[in-house]
Amino acid sequence: MNKNAKEVSRRSLLAEGIRSFSLLCVGGFAGGMMGRSQSQRYCWQIDPHKCVMCGICATHCVLEESAVKCVQAYAMCGYCKLCTGFFDPSPQALNTGAENQLCPTGAIVRTFIEDPYYEYKIDENLCTGCGKCVKWCKAFGNGSFYLQVRHDRCLNCNECSIAIACPSEAFQRVPYDEPYLLKGTTSKG
Amino acid sequence: MIFFVRTAPFLILLLACLGAAEDIQRFPPPDFESGYVMPATTTPQPRAGWLNYLDLAVLFTALSLASYLVIYKRNRPGIFALTIFSLLYFGFYREGCVCSIGAIQNVAYSLFHANSAIPFVVIAFFLLPLIFALYSGRVFCAGVCPLGAIQDVVLIKPIRIPRWLLQSLGLIPYLYLGLAVLFAAQGSSFIICEYDPFVSFFRLSGRLNIIIVGFSLLAIGVFVGRPYCLFLCPYGAILRLLSRLSLWQVTVSPDECRQCQLCEEACPFGAIYPPTPEETQPIRKNRKQLAMMLVLLPILVALGSWSFSLLAPTFSRTHPAVRLAEDISLEDSTHSETYSDASQAFRDLGQSKEVLFNQARNLRNRFSWGAWILGGFFGFAVAFKLIGLSLPQQRMDYEIDNADCVACGRCFSYCPVELKRRREKKSSRSAPKDQTIQEQ
Ligand code: SF4
Ligand code: SF4
Ligand code: SF4
Ligand code: SF4
Ligand code: SF4
């Protein structure tokens, strides 16, 4: 019994020692990491200048309805009557008929302002982020349509599925307080 | 008019070819006369930053509560209620992100990328459950982890799994942990998040193959206790090691064991071990076995290193830059006309191939080192397990192995001694009144 008790106390002393050591390690590790840490968090965003509008954004998001949507930089838009982002490359007529539209879901709202100008606005509930309009707008227009991660929808996954799949490294982490890379305000825009 | 419409795209095409590829204001924004005001691009903001600290506070509270319920209260219904809460909060409300298991990768990434910053909340999510494990065992698994929770609620009809199977499949988490750290450290991907089987349930959407895996795991989980925890979870592997050292160990019953064997049947995770027979093998034989294992250790480590180093080229292709470099050099050498998406994007941006090839070479180098270390680590884990198995065990009673125990509390109410203690506790609460009556 006595021997047993001694053994037990020796064991618990050993355990105590190892535990303290581990705790010290964890503490030191925590300290080291904290030195590197920032209270700042990051979230995902698309650099519109790197995006090649491959269409992956529409299908690879973990959300059924992608968190990526097309947005309009109004200040860059030409308000063209013949918008290459809006109209099918060979439209039947220049009106808002579905058969004339490039967007597969009819997410672009065309509104007459004054002759010959029209406003083009994205209905985000319909947009799938396929990037078709972006591609054509960039190729033949001013490039005012571009894709952005919409942060009211994005779950800010630890590892964004689109970022893995994006072929052009357009998906990047940006500071939480400035979660958009808006065209016209970034360096190259 | 129709003619114009039909030809307009081609005219514009011509026009576009004259201009540069970069965005230029081909059509200057107009001056409106009608008083139209240009709207600004809306920027809906992400979840408010302070809410992340709320998550942290919830984590800390839940861990404390779990410790209290497991160690002090010994209350299975309480633990189960906490489990449900965590499933709802960390699972369905937070949609499985941020989580301690995934945080392994953020930590590994930032350890190997000196200029990357890791958010404070993520470090805390990584460390808090580990610190708690040093005191009260795997209480994180008991009632806080949403992945553990979703498996715990479907565990309806547990069957017993042979111990050898548990032990050998139990080696997979170390491999998974090693792979996750390797891929995160190299910056190729976060595999724990990518292949998280249950997160699609929390988000109610996800990739089909992952959903199928998740469903199968849950279906298996009806009979086999927490299959992900037992055979996959890399964070569980770390928790196992630390919980061996915990100050307050989870016990079936704090009182004397009557060796009725009831509890061994109760644990769905095979964490309760029977007492060792009085006269086990002669000490000498044990020693011999141990010595053999110690010789085996370097052999297993070397074997692991070597066999994983063969996989290094495959591993390195998980990094997008390596893949891209390989695509490009292949396309260039075969004078291919069609480019892969990534290669097309790279060429369009006109970046330097030299820089890319250099980066790829560096990465391959690092991957080959990484594969050696990973293989060694896994060999070490296997050897360690064998050594552990051949060490002479001494258990007087039915005892919980703290590393295996996820502190679910199921066994508490199976122990007749414990039940007696509970009855006595209950009656002693109402005892003073009885006594006064008796005295009168
Ligand atoms: S995956 Fe990348 S390149 Fe493709 S559309 Fe999205 S951001 Fe653009
Ligand atoms: S074409 Fe695609 S990206 Fe553009 S508005 Fe339509 S759905 Fe959105
Ligand atoms: S972080 Fe997640 S939710 Fe957001 S865009 Fe990427 S995959 Fe979609
Ligand atoms: S073993 Fe892993 S998945 Fe299971 S409860 Fe523990 S941390 Fe969660
Ligand atoms: S508390 Fe531990 S030993 Fe008891 S049933 Fe749960 S996992 Fe098994």
XYZ file of C-alpha atoms and ligand atoms in Angstrom:
669
model
C 0.000 0.000 0.000
C 2.748 2.360 1.024
C 4.701 1.515 -2.083
C 1.623 2.018 -4.158
C 0.959 5.422 -2.683
C 4.538 6.444 -3.341
C 4.244 5.308 -6.930
C 1.036 7.235 -7.365
C 2.561 10.407 -5.986
C 5.619 9.972 -8.175
C 3.384 9.508 -11.182
C 1.264 12.529 -10.418
C 4.389 14.622 -9.888
C 5.644 13.546 -13.295
C 2.288 14.307 -14.870
C 2.266 17.667 -13.127
C 5.696 18.394 -14.551
C 4.777 17.443 -18.085
C 1.567 19.384 -17.836
C 3.294 22.524 -16.656
C 5.821 22.116 -19.418
C 3.109 21.719 -22.054
C 1.264 24.678 -20.683
C 4.461 26.686 -20.903
C 4.886 25.540 -24.496
C 1.309 26.463 -25.373
C 1.781 29.788 -23.625
C 5.039 30.508 -25.410
C 3.488 29.501 -28.687
C 0.505 31.742 -28.008
C 2.837 34.617 -27.161
C 4.813 34.083 -30.338
C 1.704 33.959 -32.468
C 0.162 36.978 -30.795
C 3.241 38.966 -31.698
C 2.400 38.199 -35.283
C -1.324 38.497 -34.917
C -3.427 41.444 -35.746
C -6.827 42.163 -34.477
C -7.535 42.761 -38.118
C -9.363 40.047 -39.963
C -9.352 39.361 -43.633
C -11.970 38.491 -46.138
C -12.016 37.503 -49.779
C -12.306 39.810 -52.724
C -11.713 39.796 -56.460
C -9.107 42.028 -57.985
C -11.052 43.177 -61.050
C -7.838 43.841 -62.943
C -6.721 40.249 -62.645
C -10.062 38.558 -63.212
C -10.357 36.866 -66.599
C -14.138 36.252 -66.290
C -13.771 32.521 -66.703
C -17.174 31.815 -65.177
C -15.849 29.716 -62.311
C -17.211 32.210 -59.810
C -20.743 31.278 -60.792
C -20.312 27.592 -60.021
C -17.569 27.080 -57.433
C -18.814 29.067 -54.451
C -19.879 26.862 -51.540
C -23.195 28.680 -51.662
C -25.770 27.381 -54.088
C -26.214 30.943 -55.312
C -22.709 32.349 -55.647
C -21.601 35.155 -53.340
C -19.978 36.732 -56.364
C -22.102 39.191 -58.318
C -21.565 41.644 -61.074
C -21.449 45.302 -60.043
C -21.570 48.473 -62.059
C -19.022 51.289 -61.716
C -21.434 54.013 -62.765
C -18.707 56.637 -62.979
C -16.933 54.587 -65.627
C -19.979 53.665 -67.641
C -20.597 55.295 -70.992
C -24.393 54.903 -70.630
C -24.293 53.682 -74.226
C -27.432 53.051 -76.163
C -25.724 50.034 -77.677
C -24.277 48.441 -74.563
C -22.088 45.483 -75.445
C -22.453 44.165 -71.928
C -26.218 44.219 -72.208
C -27.007 43.195 -75.771
C -26.441 39.865 -77.357
C -23.673 40.181 -79.988
C -26.270 40.010 -82.718
C -29.524 41.277 -81.238
C -32.800 41.189 -83.112
C -33.538 44.725 -81.957
C -32.125 47.203 -79.499
C -34.739 46.711 -76.813
C -34.967 44.840 -73.542
C -36.490 41.702 -75.024
C -34.969 38.613 -73.496
C -33.826 37.375 -76.876
C -31.684 40.495 -77.261
C -29.921 40.206 -73.947
C -26.508 38.775 -73.286
C -27.185 37.997 -69.652
C -28.608 34.479 -69.361
C -30.779 35.441 -66.416
C -31.838 38.898 -67.536
C -30.209 40.423 -64.470
C -29.269 43.704 -66.090
C -31.911 46.405 -65.788
C -31.802 48.908 -68.634
C -33.460 52.253 -67.937
C -33.825 55.153 -70.314
C -32.430 58.409 -68.917
C -32.253 60.902 -71.748
C -31.524 60.550 -75.400
C -29.270 58.681 -76.186
C -28.316 57.496 -72.720
C -29.388 54.445 -70.749
C -28.540 53.342 -67.253
C -27.491 49.716 -66.699
C -28.026 48.356 -63.227
C -27.531 44.822 -61.923
C -30.357 43.051 -60.180
C -28.266 41.028 -57.743
C -31.055 38.613 -56.975
C -30.905 37.409 -60.560
C -27.178 37.711 -61.293
C -25.267 34.443 -61.009
C -21.827 35.987 -61.339
C -21.170 34.227 -64.635
C -19.136 37.159 -65.916
C -20.489 37.139 -69.470
C -21.502 40.783 -69.386
C -18.198 41.669 -67.758
C -16.265 40.058 -70.547
C -18.099 41.850 -73.319
C -18.186 45.143 -71.487
C -14.451 45.009 -71.004
C -13.766 43.934 -74.573
C -15.823 46.529 -76.381
C -17.019 49.019 -73.823
C -15.575 50.917 -70.916
C -15.220 47.924 -68.637
C -17.537 49.343 -66.008
C -19.107 45.963 -65.221
C -16.947 43.811 -62.977
C -17.300 40.968 -60.511
C -17.092 41.410 -56.742
C -17.652 39.178 -53.732
C -20.767 40.564 -52.084
C -20.163 40.493 -48.376
C -23.767 40.387 -47.315
C -23.760 36.907 -48.888
C -20.183 35.625 -48.574
C -19.532 33.286 -45.655
C -15.876 34.275 -45.687
C -14.769 30.659 -45.757
C -11.402 29.879 -44.272
C -10.495 28.516 -47.661
C -12.643 30.021 -50.369
C -13.540 27.377 -52.944
C -13.463 29.909 -55.743
C -10.006 31.074 -54.736
C -8.756 27.511 -55.134
C -10.270 27.245 -58.574
C -9.616 30.762 -59.869
C -7.064 30.448 -62.676
C -5.773 33.992 -62.491
C -5.099 34.518 -58.780
C -7.693 37.240 -58.864
C -9.139 36.052 -55.568
C -7.263 37.521 -52.666
C -7.617 38.313 -48.998
C -8.292 41.951 -48.229
C -8.694 43.716 -44.864
C -12.053 43.240 -43.225
C -12.702 46.986 -42.942
C -12.149 47.555 -46.648
C -13.721 44.509 -48.184
C -14.116 45.797 -51.758
C -11.686 46.410 -54.582
C -13.758 48.929 -56.442
C -12.957 49.832 -59.969
C -12.142 53.447 -60.562
C -10.744 53.795 -57.047
C -7.948 51.209 -57.214
C -4.559 52.107 -58.642
C -4.984 50.782 -62.133
C -8.643 51.752 -62.574
C -31.594 50.066 -88.922
C -31.608 46.319 -88.723
C -28.554 46.264 -90.912
C -26.774 48.580 -88.518
C -27.755 46.432 -85.583
C -26.443 43.337 -87.299
C -23.150 44.890 -88.257
C -22.626 47.028 -85.170
C -20.797 44.353 -83.227
C -18.316 43.949 -86.033
C -17.770 47.671 -86.279
C -17.191 47.783 -82.574
C -14.899 44.823 -82.834
C -12.794 46.791 -85.285
C -12.867 49.768 -82.984
C -11.858 47.637 -80.054
C -8.912 46.189 -81.903
C -7.617 49.683 -82.465
C -7.732 50.423 -78.760
C -5.507 48.799 -76.171
C -6.591 45.713 -74.243
C -6.612 47.527 -70.875
C -9.792 49.329 -69.930
C -9.843 52.680 -71.522
C -12.734 55.068 -71.520
C -13.777 54.266 -75.041
C -17.045 56.056 -74.470
C -16.594 58.989 -72.095
C -19.326 59.246 -69.467
C -21.907 61.752 -70.633
C -22.910 65.094 -69.142
C -26.530 64.645 -68.266
C -28.927 67.496 -68.800
C -31.917 65.916 -67.114
C -30.422 66.203 -63.632
C -29.776 62.491 -63.400
C -27.555 61.625 -60.425
C -25.144 58.759 -60.847
C -25.666 56.125 -58.210
C -22.636 54.860 -56.305
C -21.677 51.176 -56.354
C -23.131 49.664 -53.217
C -20.795 47.892 -50.823
C -22.701 45.753 -48.338
C -20.359 45.125 -45.420
C -19.445 41.773 -43.891
C -20.560 40.725 -40.424
C -19.540 43.320 -37.840
C -16.045 42.749 -36.435
C -17.039 42.707 -32.769
C -19.252 39.705 -33.392
C -16.084 37.664 -33.851
C -15.231 38.430 -30.249
C -18.702 37.299 -29.317
C -17.873 33.946 -30.945
C -14.771 33.792 -28.815
C -16.713 34.565 -25.654
C -19.241 31.859 -26.534
C -16.411 29.390 -27.107
C -14.838 30.174 -23.750
C -18.134 29.956 -21.896
C -19.064 26.708 -23.608
C -15.696 25.151 -22.775
C -15.967 26.202 -19.130
C -19.503 24.916 -18.926
C -18.507 21.630 -20.543
C -15.674 21.179 -18.026
C -18.048 21.896 -15.170
C -20.643 19.456 -16.470
C -18.173 16.675 -17.224
C -15.830 16.862 -14.265
C -17.926 18.285 -11.464
C -21.590 17.774 -12.273
C -21.169 14.511 -14.172
C -24.389 15.238 -15.956
C -25.050 13.667 -19.347
C -28.309 15.554 -20.092
C -26.498 18.822 -19.423
C -23.670 17.856 -21.757
C -26.178 16.854 -24.410
C -27.995 20.173 -24.104
C -24.692 21.996 -24.535
C -23.970 19.845 -27.571
C -27.236 20.902 -29.152
C -26.511 24.536 -28.405
C -23.064 24.290 -30.019
C -24.548 22.541 -33.015
C -26.965 25.414 -33.446
C -24.512 28.218 -32.728
C -21.178 27.119 -34.206
C -22.833 24.868 -36.742
C -25.988 26.341 -38.162
C -25.655 29.981 -37.091
C -21.924 30.435 -37.760
C -22.129 27.968 -40.633
C -19.088 26.036 -39.440
C -16.581 28.892 -39.719
C -14.422 29.855 -37.697
C -13.603 26.454 -36.218
C -10.748 25.127 -34.129
C -10.073 22.227 -36.471
C -9.629 24.458 -39.483
C -7.554 26.910 -37.445
C -4.719 24.356 -37.493
C -4.137 25.411 -41.076
C -4.208 29.139 -40.480
C -1.652 28.654 -37.722
C 0.556 26.431 -39.892
C 0.295 28.865 -42.774
C 1.295 31.861 -40.736
C 4.153 29.953 -39.080
C 5.684 29.363 -42.482
C 4.853 32.694 -44.039
C 6.663 35.303 -42.006
C 4.818 38.272 -43.439
C 1.313 36.892 -43.050
C -0.841 38.028 -40.198
C -3.217 35.708 -38.414
C -6.297 37.140 -36.743
C -6.307 37.039 -32.977
C -9.659 35.271 -32.877
C -8.335 32.411 -34.992
C -5.325 31.876 -32.696
C -7.646 31.841 -29.727
C -9.934 29.321 -31.399
C -6.932 27.123 -32.022
C -5.458 27.346 -28.524
C -8.386 27.530 -26.102
C -9.588 23.921 -26.508
C -5.984 22.738 -26.200
C -5.498 24.592 -22.925
C -8.772 23.201 -21.634
C -7.612 19.720 -22.645
C -4.643 20.111 -20.300
C -7.066 20.608 -17.426
C -10.212 18.681 -18.124
C -9.610 16.454 -21.132
C -11.480 16.577 -24.397
C -14.337 18.747 -23.186
C -14.206 20.527 -26.532
C -15.242 17.278 -28.194
C -17.835 16.657 -25.490
C -20.069 19.613 -26.063
C -18.510 22.406 -28.097
C -17.310 21.052 -31.437
C -20.122 21.304 -34.010
C -18.749 18.387 -36.027
C -18.672 16.191 -32.957
C -22.154 17.383 -32.089
C -23.784 16.476 -35.387
C -22.327 12.975 -35.095
C -23.295 12.636 -31.462
C -26.956 13.304 -32.121
C -27.220 10.626 -34.806
C -25.534 7.958 -32.687
C -28.619 5.900 -31.890
C -27.585 2.280 -32.006
C -23.915 1.951 -31.186
C -22.242 -1.343 -31.992
C -18.894 -2.478 -30.641
C -15.932 -2.266 -32.922
C -13.009 -4.634 -32.479
C -10.213 -2.942 -30.639
C -7.548 -3.731 -33.227
C -9.635 -1.963 -35.862
C -10.058 1.090 -33.648
C -6.353 1.179 -32.954
C -5.222 0.838 -36.534
C -7.782 3.177 -38.107
C -6.965 5.568 -35.272
C -3.654 6.231 -36.991
C -5.302 8.022 -39.915
C -5.828 11.305 -38.005
C -2.060 11.689 -37.588
C -1.618 11.284 -41.316
C -4.411 13.738 -41.978
C -2.916 16.210 -39.524
C 0.484 15.907 -41.183
C -0.956 16.386 -44.663
C -3.050 19.355 -43.568
C -0.038 21.060 -42.014
C 2.105 20.300 -45.061
C -0.379 21.694 -47.569
C -1.207 24.707 -45.431
C 2.431 25.475 -44.748
C 3.226 25.408 -48.456
C 0.206 27.544 -49.191
C -1.355 25.120 -51.638
C -4.684 24.497 -49.971
C -6.541 24.053 -46.709
C -7.633 20.452 -47.071
C -9.443 20.238 -43.733
C -11.876 22.915 -44.890
C -12.042 21.664 -48.447
C -13.011 18.163 -47.363
C -14.979 19.011 -44.245
C -17.801 16.455 -44.539
C -20.449 18.179 -42.438
C -20.063 21.839 -43.217
C -22.360 21.513 -46.236
C -25.163 20.553 -43.864
C -24.573 23.674 -41.812
C -24.605 25.842 -44.920
C -27.402 23.884 -46.563
C -25.415 23.835 -49.780
C -22.138 22.497 -51.042
C -20.405 20.246 -53.506
C -22.234 17.040 -54.306
C -19.396 14.628 -53.579
C -18.785 16.170 -50.171
C -22.492 16.010 -49.355
C -22.488 12.321 -50.268
C -19.472 11.690 -48.031
C -21.171 13.625 -45.244
C -24.364 11.619 -45.544
C -22.473 8.328 -45.585
C -20.516 9.324 -42.497
C -23.737 10.227 -40.710
C -25.311 6.939 -41.805
C -22.328 5.018 -40.469
C -22.481 7.243 -37.396
C -25.835 5.779 -36.428
C -24.009 2.569 -35.526
C -20.368 3.555 -35.160
C -19.707 6.290 -32.617
C -18.485 9.500 -34.266
C -16.625 8.052 -37.246
C -15.084 11.392 -38.219
C -13.769 11.981 -34.703
C -12.347 8.486 -34.384
C -10.836 7.943 -37.783
C -10.208 11.345 -39.345
C -10.218 14.408 -37.144
C -6.747 15.965 -37.102
C -7.560 18.281 -34.210
C -8.714 15.260 -32.239
C -5.200 13.843 -32.714
C -3.693 16.833 -30.906
C -6.404 16.775 -28.254
C -5.697 13.097 -27.585
C -2.075 13.765 -26.822
C -2.813 16.687 -24.524
C -5.707 15.043 -22.720
C -3.346 12.337 -21.474
C -1.865 15.029 -19.276
C -5.084 16.525 -18.043
C -5.293 17.511 -14.411
C -8.832 16.349 -13.797
C -9.475 13.087 -15.560
C -12.893 11.970 -16.637
C -13.943 8.956 -14.569
C -16.807 6.528 -14.904
C -17.491 6.878 -11.226
C -15.517 8.769 -8.611
C -16.118 5.889 -6.167
C -14.797 2.391 -5.907
C -15.241 0.188 -8.970
C -17.066 -3.123 -8.429
C -15.855 -4.489 -11.730
C -19.361 -5.176 -12.937
C -18.293 -4.553 -16.529
C -21.416 -2.513 -17.270
C -19.527 0.617 -18.225
C -17.290 -1.046 -20.771
C -20.416 -1.853 -22.763
C -21.662 1.688 -22.373
C -18.909 3.554 -24.163
C -19.578 3.718 -27.910
C -15.995 4.829 -28.558
C -14.160 1.968 -26.892
C -12.586 4.320 -24.383
C -13.157 2.127 -21.326
C -10.624 -0.641 -20.784
C -11.010 -3.697 -18.541
C -8.617 -4.279 -15.653
C -5.426 -6.097 -16.556
C -5.245 -9.694 -15.353
C -3.347 -10.119 -12.084
C -0.535 -12.153 -13.547
C 0.258 -10.787 -16.931
C 3.210 -11.723 -19.047
C 6.500 -12.010 -17.263
C 8.242 -8.649 -17.058
C 11.166 -10.006 -19.044
C 9.044 -10.780 -22.040
C 7.554 -7.314 -21.901
C 10.997 -5.783 -21.806
C 12.056 -7.775 -24.798
C 9.029 -6.628 -26.737
C 9.710 -3.021 -25.807
C 13.349 -3.255 -26.863
C 12.237 -4.641 -30.195
C 9.871 -1.727 -30.672
C 12.612 0.753 -29.840
C 14.739 -0.788 -32.564
C 11.768 -0.665 -34.883
C 11.262 3.066 -34.298
C 14.086 4.429 -36.476
C 13.294 1.834 -39.105
C 9.656 2.918 -39.273
C 10.639 6.576 -39.367
C 13.075 5.959 -42.214
C 10.579 3.820 -44.082
C 7.902 6.494 -43.704
C 10.241 9.220 -44.899
C 11.342 7.263 -47.888
C 7.895 6.175 -49.022
C 6.441 9.663 -48.651
C 9.328 11.220 -50.494
C 8.166 9.229 -53.511
C 4.890 11.126 -53.300
C 6.531 14.555 -53.203
C 6.008 15.340 -56.913
C 2.304 14.488 -56.576
C 2.031 16.632 -53.469
C 3.701 19.560 -55.145
C 1.114 19.567 -57.907
C -1.507 20.596 -55.374
C 0.026 24.049 -55.497
C -1.498 26.180 -58.262
C 1.827 27.770 -59.174
C 3.486 24.380 -59.720
C 0.528 23.207 -61.790
C 0.602 26.360 -63.871
C 4.344 26.097 -64.480
C 3.958 22.491 -65.580
C 1.067 23.375 -67.897
C 2.997 26.194 -69.469
C 6.187 24.271 -70.055
C 4.202 21.394 -71.516
C 2.276 23.700 -73.832
C 5.467 25.440 -74.894
C 7.319 22.234 -75.589
C 4.477 20.767 -77.641
C 3.705 24.100 -79.347
C 0.133 23.647 -78.312
C -2.444 26.008 -79.765
C -4.943 25.687 -76.949
C -4.057 26.794 -73.451
C -5.535 25.772 -70.146
C -7.642 28.427 -68.369
C -4.900 29.251 -65.922
C -2.237 29.392 -68.564
C -4.397 31.616 -70.765
C -4.909 33.977 -67.847
C -1.201 33.996 -67.100
C -0.285 34.738 -70.692
C -2.915 37.463 -70.994
C -1.489 39.222 -67.970
C 1.956 39.076 -69.542
C 3.847 38.032 -66.413
C 7.371 36.661 -66.521
C 7.708 32.923 -67.031
C 11.150 32.918 -65.439
C 9.748 34.135 -62.134
C 7.025 31.503 -62.258
C 9.423 28.659 -63.044
C 11.702 29.762 -60.241
C 8.809 29.841 -57.827
C 7.733 26.380 -58.952
C 11.259 25.030 -58.481
C 11.385 26.449 -54.960
C 8.023 24.963 -54.155
C 9.008 21.528 -55.424
C 12.070 21.691 -53.254
C 10.062 22.623 -50.208
C 7.536 19.922 -50.936
C 10.216 17.277 -51.140
C 11.512 18.359 -47.732
C 8.004 18.488 -46.417
C 7.251 14.978 -47.660
C 10.338 13.612 -45.892
C 9.327 15.228 -42.642
C 5.695 14.164 -43.012
C 6.718 10.571 -43.703
C 9.027 10.581 -40.714
C 6.294 12.001 -38.545
C 3.832 9.344 -39.614
C 6.388 6.579 -39.110
C 6.997 7.990 -35.665
C 3.276 8.011 -34.910
C 2.973 4.357 -35.926
C 6.016 3.358 -33.872
C 4.708 5.341 -30.911
C 1.416 3.530 -31.058
C 3.207 0.156 -31.153
C 5.388 1.128 -28.214
C 2.318 2.253 -26.321
C 0.652 -1.088 -27.001
C 3.651 -3.092 -25.849
C 4.232 -1.136 -22.654
C 3.106 -3.096 -19.610
C -0.326 -1.826 -18.651
C -1.588 -1.821 -15.106
C -5.230 -1.249 -14.539
C -6.793 -2.305 -11.274
C -10.333 -1.448 -12.331
C -12.326 -0.583 -15.376
C -10.710 2.638 -16.411
C -11.269 5.327 -19.006
C -8.450 6.002 -21.403
C -8.419 9.764 -21.405
C -7.098 10.001 -24.916
C -9.933 7.959 -26.394
C -12.646 9.467 -24.243
C -14.547 12.329 -25.838
C -16.147 13.060 -22.470
C -19.666 12.480 -23.748
C -20.859 11.341 -20.319
C -22.793 8.313 -21.574
C -21.080 5.903 -19.207
C -21.859 7.839 -16.013
C -25.359 6.501 -15.591
C -24.317 2.918 -16.348
C -22.222 2.517 -13.222
C -24.270 1.084 -10.336
C -21.929 2.654 -7.784
C -22.450 6.019 -9.376
C -26.217 5.539 -9.405
C -26.154 4.697 -5.708
C -24.079 7.796 -5.037
C -26.596 9.926 -6.922
C -29.493 8.441 -4.949
C -27.709 9.105 -1.683
C -26.901 12.627 -2.721
C -30.527 13.245 -3.549
C -31.802 11.804 -0.308
C -29.161 13.596 1.753
C -30.504 16.833 0.377
C -33.850 16.113 1.911
C -32.281 14.295 4.859
C -32.228 17.016 7.551
C -36.021 17.196 7.571
C -36.354 13.429 7.853
C -33.931 13.344 10.703
C -35.785 15.931 12.717
C -38.943 13.985 12.225
C -37.263 10.827 13.419
C -35.821 12.526 16.470
C -39.193 13.753 17.561
S -12.742 32.539 -60.863
Fe -11.267 34.205 -60.894
S -10.943 34.669 -63.050
Fe -12.794 33.402 -62.933
S -14.454 34.876 -62.881
Fe -13.929 34.411 -60.762
S -12.416 35.940 -60.152
Fe -12.585 35.995 -62.370
S -24.194 38.231 -67.478
Fe -23.639 36.965 -65.694
S -22.422 38.352 -64.419
Fe -23.473 39.630 -65.882
S -25.338 40.268 -64.826
Fe -25.842 38.432 -65.995
S -25.562 36.743 -64.542
Fe -24.503 38.535 -63.684
S -15.429 32.762 -49.288
Fe -16.909 31.098 -49.446
S -18.889 32.120 -49.632
Fe -17.330 33.655 -50.098
S -17.093 33.615 -52.300
Fe -15.572 32.198 -51.470
S -16.577 30.195 -51.462
Fe -18.185 31.753 -51.743
S -12.546 14.667 -32.477
Fe -12.494 16.441 -33.835
S -14.481 16.487 -34.846
Fe -14.643 15.110 -33.093
S -15.456 16.412 -31.503
Fe -13.232 16.378 -31.277
S -12.509 18.151 -32.409
Fe -14.610 17.766 -33.049
S -17.525 9.768 -21.168
Fe -15.781 8.892 -22.239
S -15.620 6.807 -21.507
Fe -17.653 7.548 -20.943
S -18.978 6.896 -22.620
Fe -18.299 8.971 -23.123
S -16.458 8.703 -24.344
Fe -16.848 6.732 -23.361
